[in-house]
Each structure stands twice: as structure tokens, then as C-alpha cells.
mmCIF file of C-alpha atoms and ligand atoms in Angstrom:
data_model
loop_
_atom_site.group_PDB
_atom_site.id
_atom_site.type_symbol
_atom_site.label_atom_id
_atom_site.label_comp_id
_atom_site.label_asym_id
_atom_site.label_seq_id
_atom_site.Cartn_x
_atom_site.Cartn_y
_atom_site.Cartn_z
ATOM 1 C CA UNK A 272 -23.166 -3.640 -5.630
ATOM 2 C CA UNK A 273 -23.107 -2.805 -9.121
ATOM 3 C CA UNK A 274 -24.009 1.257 -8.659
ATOM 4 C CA UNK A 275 -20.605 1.085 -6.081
ATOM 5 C CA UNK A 276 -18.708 -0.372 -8.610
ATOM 6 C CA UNK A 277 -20.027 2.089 -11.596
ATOM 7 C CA UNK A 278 -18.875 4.754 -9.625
ATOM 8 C CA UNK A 279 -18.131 7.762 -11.814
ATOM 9 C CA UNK A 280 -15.207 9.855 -10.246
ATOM 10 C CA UNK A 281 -13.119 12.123 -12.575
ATOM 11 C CA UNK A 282 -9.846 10.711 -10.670
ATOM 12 C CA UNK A 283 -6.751 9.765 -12.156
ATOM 13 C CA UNK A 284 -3.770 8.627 -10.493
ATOM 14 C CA UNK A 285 -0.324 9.058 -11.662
ATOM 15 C CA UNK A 286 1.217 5.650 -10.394
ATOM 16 C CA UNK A 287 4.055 3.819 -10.704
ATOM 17 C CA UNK A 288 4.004 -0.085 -12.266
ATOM 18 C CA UNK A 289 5.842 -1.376 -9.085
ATOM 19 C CA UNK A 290 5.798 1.708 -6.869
ATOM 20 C CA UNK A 291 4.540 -0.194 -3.156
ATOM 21 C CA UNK A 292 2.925 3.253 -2.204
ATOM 22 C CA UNK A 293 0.949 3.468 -5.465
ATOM 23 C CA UNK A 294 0.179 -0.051 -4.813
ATOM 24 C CA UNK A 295 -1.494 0.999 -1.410
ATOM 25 C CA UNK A 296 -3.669 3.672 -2.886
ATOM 26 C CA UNK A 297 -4.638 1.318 -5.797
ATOM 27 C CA UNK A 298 -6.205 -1.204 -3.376
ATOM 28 C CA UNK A 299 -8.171 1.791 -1.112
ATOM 29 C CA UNK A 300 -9.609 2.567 -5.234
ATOM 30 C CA UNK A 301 -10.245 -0.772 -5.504
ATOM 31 C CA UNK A 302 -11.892 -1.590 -2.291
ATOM 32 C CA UNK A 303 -13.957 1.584 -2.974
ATOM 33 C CA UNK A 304 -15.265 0.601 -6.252
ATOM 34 C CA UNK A 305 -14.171 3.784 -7.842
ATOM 35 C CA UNK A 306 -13.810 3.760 -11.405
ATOM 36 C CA UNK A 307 -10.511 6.133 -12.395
ATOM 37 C CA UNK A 308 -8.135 7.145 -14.680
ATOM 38 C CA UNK A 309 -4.681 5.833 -14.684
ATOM 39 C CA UNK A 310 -1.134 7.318 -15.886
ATOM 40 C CA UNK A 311 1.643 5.092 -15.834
ATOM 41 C CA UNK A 312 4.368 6.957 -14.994
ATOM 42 C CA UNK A 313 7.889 5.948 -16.113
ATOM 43 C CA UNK A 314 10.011 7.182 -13.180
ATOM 44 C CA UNK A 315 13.352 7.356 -15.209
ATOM 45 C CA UNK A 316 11.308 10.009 -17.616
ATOM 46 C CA UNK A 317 8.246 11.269 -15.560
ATOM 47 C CA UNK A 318 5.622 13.229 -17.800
ATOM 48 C CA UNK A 319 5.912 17.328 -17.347
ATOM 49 C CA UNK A 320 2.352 18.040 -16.186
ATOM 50 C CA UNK A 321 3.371 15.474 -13.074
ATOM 51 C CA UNK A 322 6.298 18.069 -12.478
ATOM 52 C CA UNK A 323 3.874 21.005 -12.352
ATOM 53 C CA UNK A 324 1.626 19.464 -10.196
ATOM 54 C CA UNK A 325 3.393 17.830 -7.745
ATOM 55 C CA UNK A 326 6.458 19.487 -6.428
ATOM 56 C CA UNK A 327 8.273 16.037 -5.589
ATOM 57 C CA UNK A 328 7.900 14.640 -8.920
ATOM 58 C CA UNK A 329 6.577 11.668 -7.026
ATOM 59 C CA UNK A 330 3.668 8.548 -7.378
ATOM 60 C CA UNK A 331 1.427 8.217 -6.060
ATOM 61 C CA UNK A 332 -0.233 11.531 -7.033
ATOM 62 C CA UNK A 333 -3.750 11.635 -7.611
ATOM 63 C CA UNK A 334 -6.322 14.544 -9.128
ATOM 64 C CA UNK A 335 -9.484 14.496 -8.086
ATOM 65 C CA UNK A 336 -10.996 17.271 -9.964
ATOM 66 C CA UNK A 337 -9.412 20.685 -8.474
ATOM 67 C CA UNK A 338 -7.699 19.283 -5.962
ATOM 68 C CA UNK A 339 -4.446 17.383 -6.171
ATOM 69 C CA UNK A 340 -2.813 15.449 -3.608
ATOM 70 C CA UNK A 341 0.488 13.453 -2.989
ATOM 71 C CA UNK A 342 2.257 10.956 -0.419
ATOM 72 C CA UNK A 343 0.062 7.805 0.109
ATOM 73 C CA UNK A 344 -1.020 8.606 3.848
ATOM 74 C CA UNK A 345 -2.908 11.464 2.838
ATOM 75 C CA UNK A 346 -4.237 10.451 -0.737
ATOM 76 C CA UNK A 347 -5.644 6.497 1.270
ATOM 77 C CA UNK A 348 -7.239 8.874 4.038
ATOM 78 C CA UNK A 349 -8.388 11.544 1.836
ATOM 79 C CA UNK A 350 -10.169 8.739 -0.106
ATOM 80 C CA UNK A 351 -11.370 6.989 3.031
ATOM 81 C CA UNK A 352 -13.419 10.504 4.406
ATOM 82 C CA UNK A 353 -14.181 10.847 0.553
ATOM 83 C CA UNK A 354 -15.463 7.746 0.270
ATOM 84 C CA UNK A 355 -16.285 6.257 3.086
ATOM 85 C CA UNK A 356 -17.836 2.853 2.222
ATOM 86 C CA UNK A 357 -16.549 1.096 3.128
ATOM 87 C CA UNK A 358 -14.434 2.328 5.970
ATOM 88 C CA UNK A 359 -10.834 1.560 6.332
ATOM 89 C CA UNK A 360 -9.898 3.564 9.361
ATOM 90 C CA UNK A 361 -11.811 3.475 12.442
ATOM 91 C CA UNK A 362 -14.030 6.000 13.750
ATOM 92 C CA UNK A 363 -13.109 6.859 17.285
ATOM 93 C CA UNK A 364 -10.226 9.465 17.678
ATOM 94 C CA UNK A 365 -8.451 7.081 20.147
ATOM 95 C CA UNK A 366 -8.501 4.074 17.751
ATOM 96 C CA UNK A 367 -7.881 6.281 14.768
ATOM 97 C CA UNK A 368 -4.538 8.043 15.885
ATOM 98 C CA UNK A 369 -3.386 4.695 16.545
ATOM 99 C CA UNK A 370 -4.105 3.553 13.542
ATOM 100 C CA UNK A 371 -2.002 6.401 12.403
ATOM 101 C CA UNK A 372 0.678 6.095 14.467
ATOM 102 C CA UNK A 373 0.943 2.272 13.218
ATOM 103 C CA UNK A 374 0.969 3.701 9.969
ATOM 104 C CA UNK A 375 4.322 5.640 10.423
ATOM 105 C CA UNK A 376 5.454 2.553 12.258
ATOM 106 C CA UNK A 377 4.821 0.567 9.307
ATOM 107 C CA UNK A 378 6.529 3.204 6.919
ATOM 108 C CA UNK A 379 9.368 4.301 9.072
ATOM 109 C CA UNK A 380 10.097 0.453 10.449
ATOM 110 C CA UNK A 381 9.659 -1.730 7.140
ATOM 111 C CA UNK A 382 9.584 0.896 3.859
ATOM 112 C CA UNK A 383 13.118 2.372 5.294
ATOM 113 C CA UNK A 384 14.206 -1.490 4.627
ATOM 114 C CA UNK A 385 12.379 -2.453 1.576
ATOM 115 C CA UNK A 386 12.907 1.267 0.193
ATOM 116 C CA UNK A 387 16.663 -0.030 0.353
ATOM 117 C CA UNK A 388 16.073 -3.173 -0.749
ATOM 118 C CA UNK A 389 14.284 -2.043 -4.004
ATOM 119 C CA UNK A 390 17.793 0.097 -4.853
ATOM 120 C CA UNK A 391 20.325 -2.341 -6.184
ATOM 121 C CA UNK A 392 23.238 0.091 -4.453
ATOM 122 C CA UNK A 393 21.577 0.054 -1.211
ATOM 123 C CA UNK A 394 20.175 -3.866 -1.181
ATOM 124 C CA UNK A 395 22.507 -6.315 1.344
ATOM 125 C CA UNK A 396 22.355 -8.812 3.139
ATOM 126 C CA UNK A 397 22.050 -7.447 6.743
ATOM 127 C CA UNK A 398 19.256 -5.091 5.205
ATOM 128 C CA UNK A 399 17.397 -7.798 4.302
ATOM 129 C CA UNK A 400 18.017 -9.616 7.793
ATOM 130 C CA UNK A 401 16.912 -6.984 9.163
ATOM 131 C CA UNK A 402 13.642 -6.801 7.496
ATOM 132 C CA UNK A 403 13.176 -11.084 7.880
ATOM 133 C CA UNK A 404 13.929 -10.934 11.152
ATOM 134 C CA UNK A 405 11.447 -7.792 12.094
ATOM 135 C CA UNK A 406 8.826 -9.589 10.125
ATOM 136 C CA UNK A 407 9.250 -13.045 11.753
ATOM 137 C CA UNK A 408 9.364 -11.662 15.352
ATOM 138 C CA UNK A 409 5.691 -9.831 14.721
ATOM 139 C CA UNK A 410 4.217 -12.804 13.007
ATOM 140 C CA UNK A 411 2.530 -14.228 15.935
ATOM 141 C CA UNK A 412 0.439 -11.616 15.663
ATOM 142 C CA UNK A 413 -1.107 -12.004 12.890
ATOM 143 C CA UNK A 414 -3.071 -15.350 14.397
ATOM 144 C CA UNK A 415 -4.758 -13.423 16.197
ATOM 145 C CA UNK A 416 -6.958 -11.394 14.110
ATOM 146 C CA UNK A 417 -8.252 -11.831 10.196
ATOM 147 C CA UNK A 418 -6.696 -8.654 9.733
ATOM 148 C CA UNK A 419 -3.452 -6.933 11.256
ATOM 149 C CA UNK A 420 -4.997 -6.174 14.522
ATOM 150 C CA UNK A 421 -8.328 -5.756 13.519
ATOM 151 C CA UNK A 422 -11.519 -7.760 12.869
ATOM 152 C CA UNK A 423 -12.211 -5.504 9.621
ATOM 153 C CA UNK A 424 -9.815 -4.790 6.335
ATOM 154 C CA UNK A 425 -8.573 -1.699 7.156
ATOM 155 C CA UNK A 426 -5.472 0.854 6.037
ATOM 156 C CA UNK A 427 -3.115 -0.768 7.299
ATOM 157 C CA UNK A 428 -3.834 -4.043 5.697
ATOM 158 C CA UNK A 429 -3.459 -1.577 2.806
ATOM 159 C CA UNK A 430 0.004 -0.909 3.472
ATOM 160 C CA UNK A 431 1.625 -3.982 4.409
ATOM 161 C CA UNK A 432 0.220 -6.421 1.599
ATOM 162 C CA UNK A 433 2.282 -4.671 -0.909
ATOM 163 C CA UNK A 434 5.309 -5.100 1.426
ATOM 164 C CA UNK A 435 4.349 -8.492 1.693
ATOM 165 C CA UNK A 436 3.888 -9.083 -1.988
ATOM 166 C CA UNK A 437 7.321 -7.435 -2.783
ATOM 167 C CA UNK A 438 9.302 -9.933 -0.722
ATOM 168 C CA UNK A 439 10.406 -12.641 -3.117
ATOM 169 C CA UNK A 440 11.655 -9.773 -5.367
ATOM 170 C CA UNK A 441 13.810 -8.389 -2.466
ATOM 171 C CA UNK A 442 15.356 -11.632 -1.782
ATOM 172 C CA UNK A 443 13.187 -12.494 1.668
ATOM 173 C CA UNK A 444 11.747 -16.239 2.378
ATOM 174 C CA UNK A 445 10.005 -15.785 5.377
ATOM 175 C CA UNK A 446 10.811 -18.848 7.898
ATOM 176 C CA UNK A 447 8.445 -21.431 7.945
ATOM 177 C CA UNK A 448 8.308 -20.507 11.849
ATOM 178 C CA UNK A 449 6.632 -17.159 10.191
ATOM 179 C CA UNK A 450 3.271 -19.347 9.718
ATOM 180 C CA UNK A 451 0.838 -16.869 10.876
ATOM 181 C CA UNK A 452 2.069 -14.030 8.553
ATOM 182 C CA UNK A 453 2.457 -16.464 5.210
ATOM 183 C CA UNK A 454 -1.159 -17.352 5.980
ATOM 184 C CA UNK A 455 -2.332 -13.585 6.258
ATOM 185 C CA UNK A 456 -0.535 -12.619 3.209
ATOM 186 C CA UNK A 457 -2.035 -15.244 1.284
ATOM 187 C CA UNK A 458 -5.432 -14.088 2.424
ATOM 188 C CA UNK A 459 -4.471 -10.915 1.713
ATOM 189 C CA UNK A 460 -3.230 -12.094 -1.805
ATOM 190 C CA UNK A 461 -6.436 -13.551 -2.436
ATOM 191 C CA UNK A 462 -8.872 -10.737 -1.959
ATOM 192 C CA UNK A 463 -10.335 -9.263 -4.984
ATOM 193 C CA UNK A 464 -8.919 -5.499 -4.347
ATOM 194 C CA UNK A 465 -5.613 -7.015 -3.938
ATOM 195 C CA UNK A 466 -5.945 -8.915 -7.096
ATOM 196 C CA UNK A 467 -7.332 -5.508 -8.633
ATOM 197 C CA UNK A 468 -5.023 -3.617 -7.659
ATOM 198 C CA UNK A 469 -2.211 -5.689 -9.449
ATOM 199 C CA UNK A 470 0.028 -4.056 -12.410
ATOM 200 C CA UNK A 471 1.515 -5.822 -15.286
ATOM 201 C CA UNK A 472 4.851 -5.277 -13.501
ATOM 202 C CA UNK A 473 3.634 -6.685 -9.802
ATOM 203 C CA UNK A 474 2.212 -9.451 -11.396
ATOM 204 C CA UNK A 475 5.618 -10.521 -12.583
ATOM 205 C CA UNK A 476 7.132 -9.804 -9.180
ATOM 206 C CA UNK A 477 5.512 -12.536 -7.803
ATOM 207 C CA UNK A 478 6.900 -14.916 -10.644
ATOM 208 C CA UNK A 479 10.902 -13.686 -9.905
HETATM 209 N N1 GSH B 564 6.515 9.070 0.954
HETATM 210 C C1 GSH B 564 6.021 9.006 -0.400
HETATM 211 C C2 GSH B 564 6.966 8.127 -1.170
HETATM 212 C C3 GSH B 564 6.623 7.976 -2.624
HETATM 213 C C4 GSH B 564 7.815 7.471 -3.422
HETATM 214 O O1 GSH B 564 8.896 7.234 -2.881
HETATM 215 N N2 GSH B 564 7.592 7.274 -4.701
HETATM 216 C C5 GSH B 564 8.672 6.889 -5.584
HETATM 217 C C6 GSH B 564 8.317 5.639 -6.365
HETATM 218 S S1 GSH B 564 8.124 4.226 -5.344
HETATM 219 C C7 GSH B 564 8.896 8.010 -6.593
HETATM 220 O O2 GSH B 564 7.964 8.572 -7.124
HETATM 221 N N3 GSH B 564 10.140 8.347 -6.877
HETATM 222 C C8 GSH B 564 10.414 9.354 -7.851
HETATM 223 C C9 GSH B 564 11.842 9.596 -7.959
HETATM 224 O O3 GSH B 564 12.580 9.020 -7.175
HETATM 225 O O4 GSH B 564 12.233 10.395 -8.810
HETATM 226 C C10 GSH B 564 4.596 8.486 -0.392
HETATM 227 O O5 GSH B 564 4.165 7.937 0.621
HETATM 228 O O6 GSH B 564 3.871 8.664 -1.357
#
């Protein structure tokens, strides 16, 4: 696979060391074998050509050439119909706008939590009940496929593994009743985009 993984795209990607939705787009890169630029961005200070090209001042934003694109939905599915080996959403419009709309579940149900839970001001206890208790009532799910819901690594494996990898740092032990889901995260943890797709500061996460 070495002409995938020599891969010459003029991308870079403005990302943050422990932003979760950079983390997401890192590991659709990674599973991609594209080669690309990186700009660590310091969110307290961000650079001024992020401010002129995105009009959030957000990461994830990445430039592929001419065209520049921000939030983490579009940049992973840009890069999946960019890219498309191998794919990470399926094919059929049925199955595909599912996928979607478990995508928004996944950012509206658990990032509103961790999102909080990343903020010192907003971080309590019944936030991060909330976010145990969501997690340990879907585990059994996660027995029943290799991946969530799926026979293939796909996008939404993408999004929840950095969720998953945040947890010790937002104060969550998942139950050992939570089986199922410890044992997906783990293979999750052990896949080589994941362990790609690591920073210096989300290795260190894992260490807190
Ligand atoms: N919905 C956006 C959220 C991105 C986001 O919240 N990024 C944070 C870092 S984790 C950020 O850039 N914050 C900049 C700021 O708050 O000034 C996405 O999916 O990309």
C-alpha cells in the first residue's frame, strides 16, 4: 500500500492538540493515507490567516488547494467523496442519511456533554452522569458488531473514538457493566489510524 500511503495532497489542516473534532478528521487523513500539512493552532492566540479564512475562527479547518472548508461533518465527508478508499460512509442513500442522522445524534447527544465537560465552568457532576449513564445504557450495542453498527470502520467510528479516548480526562469510568463498549474502544484504541491520529497533547490525556 505504499503508493496510498505516499499520497501527495497539498492539504493542511489547522487543528487543535486536543480539539475531539480535529481528532475525527485526523483519523479519516489517516485512514486515507494522505500525507498533509499540519498547523497547530493555539486556540487562546489563533494565527490571523485562520481568521481570514474561516469566519468562526474554528479547528478543524482544512485547505485543500482553493478550496477551504470547516466543521468536521463536512471536512470527514468531503474527504470521504475525495478520497474514497477506503470508504467510510456507505453507499446507498437510505443507509447513508442514516449514517448522517447518527452523526448529529452523536454530536448533539454526547459532544453537548463532553463540550461541557472539557470547560472547567461548565464541568459537574450531573453532566458527567449524564454522559456515563447515556454511554452505559447503549453499550450493549456495541457486542453486536466490530464496529458501531456496522461490519466496516466507518465515520462514525470516527467520531466516537475520540469521545471515547477523552473520558478519563473528563472524569468518566465507565462501569464494568459497560463491557461491550470498553472492549470496542480498546479496539478502536488499537488501530493504526487511531494511533496516527494521536497529538502530543492526546497522548497525555490518556495518562491523566
Ligand atoms: N461544530 C464544529 C466545532 C469545532 C469546535 O468547537 N472547535 C473548537 C475547538 S475544540 C474551536 O475551534 N474553538 C475556537 C474558539 O472557541 O475560539 C465542528 O464540528 O468542527
Amino acid at each position: 500500500m505504499a503508493q496510498i500511503a505516499n499520497r501527495r495532497l497539498a492539504m493542511t489542516l489547522y487543528s487543535g492538540d486536543t480539539c475531539p473534532y480535529c481528532h475525527m478528521v485526523r483519523i479519516v487523513l489517516a485512514e486515507k493515507g494522505v500525507n498533509y500539512d499540519t498547523i497547530n493552532v493555539n486556540l487562546d492566540d489563533t494565527p490571523e490567516d485562520l481568521k481570514e479564512l474561516n469566519p468562526y475562527n474554528e479547528v478543524p479547518t482544512l485547505v485543500d488547494r482553493e478550496l477551504v472548508l470547516y466543521n468536521a461533518r463536512v471536512i470527514m465527508e468531503y474527504l470521504d467523496e475525495r478520497l474514497p478508499h477506503p470508504p467510510l460512509m456507505p453507499v446507498d442513500p437510505v443507509f447513508r442519511a442514516r449514517h448522517r442522522l447518527m452523526l448529529y445524534r452523536i454530536e448533539r447527544d454526547w459532544y453537548t456533554l463532553a463540550n461541557q465537560l472539557a470547560d472547567k465552568n461548565k464541568a459537574t457532576d450531573a453532566v458527567r452522569k449524564e454522559l456515563r449513564d447515556s454511554l452505559t445504557s447503549v453499550s450493549p450495542i456495541f457486542e453486536q458488531k466490530p464496529f458501531f453498527m456496522s461490519d466496516e470502520f466507518s465515520m462514525l467510528d470516527c467520531a466516537i473514538a475520540p469521545l471515547l479516548w477523552r473520558l478519563p480526562s473528563y472524569g468518566i469510568e465507565l462501569p464494568a457493566t459497560s463491557k461491550p463498549l470498553l472492549n470496542y474502544a480498546e479496539r478502536m484504541f488499537d488501530r493504526e489510524s487511531f494511533k496516527e491520529s494521536l497529538t502530543e497533547g492526546e497522548r497525555e490525556m490518556k495518562e491523566e
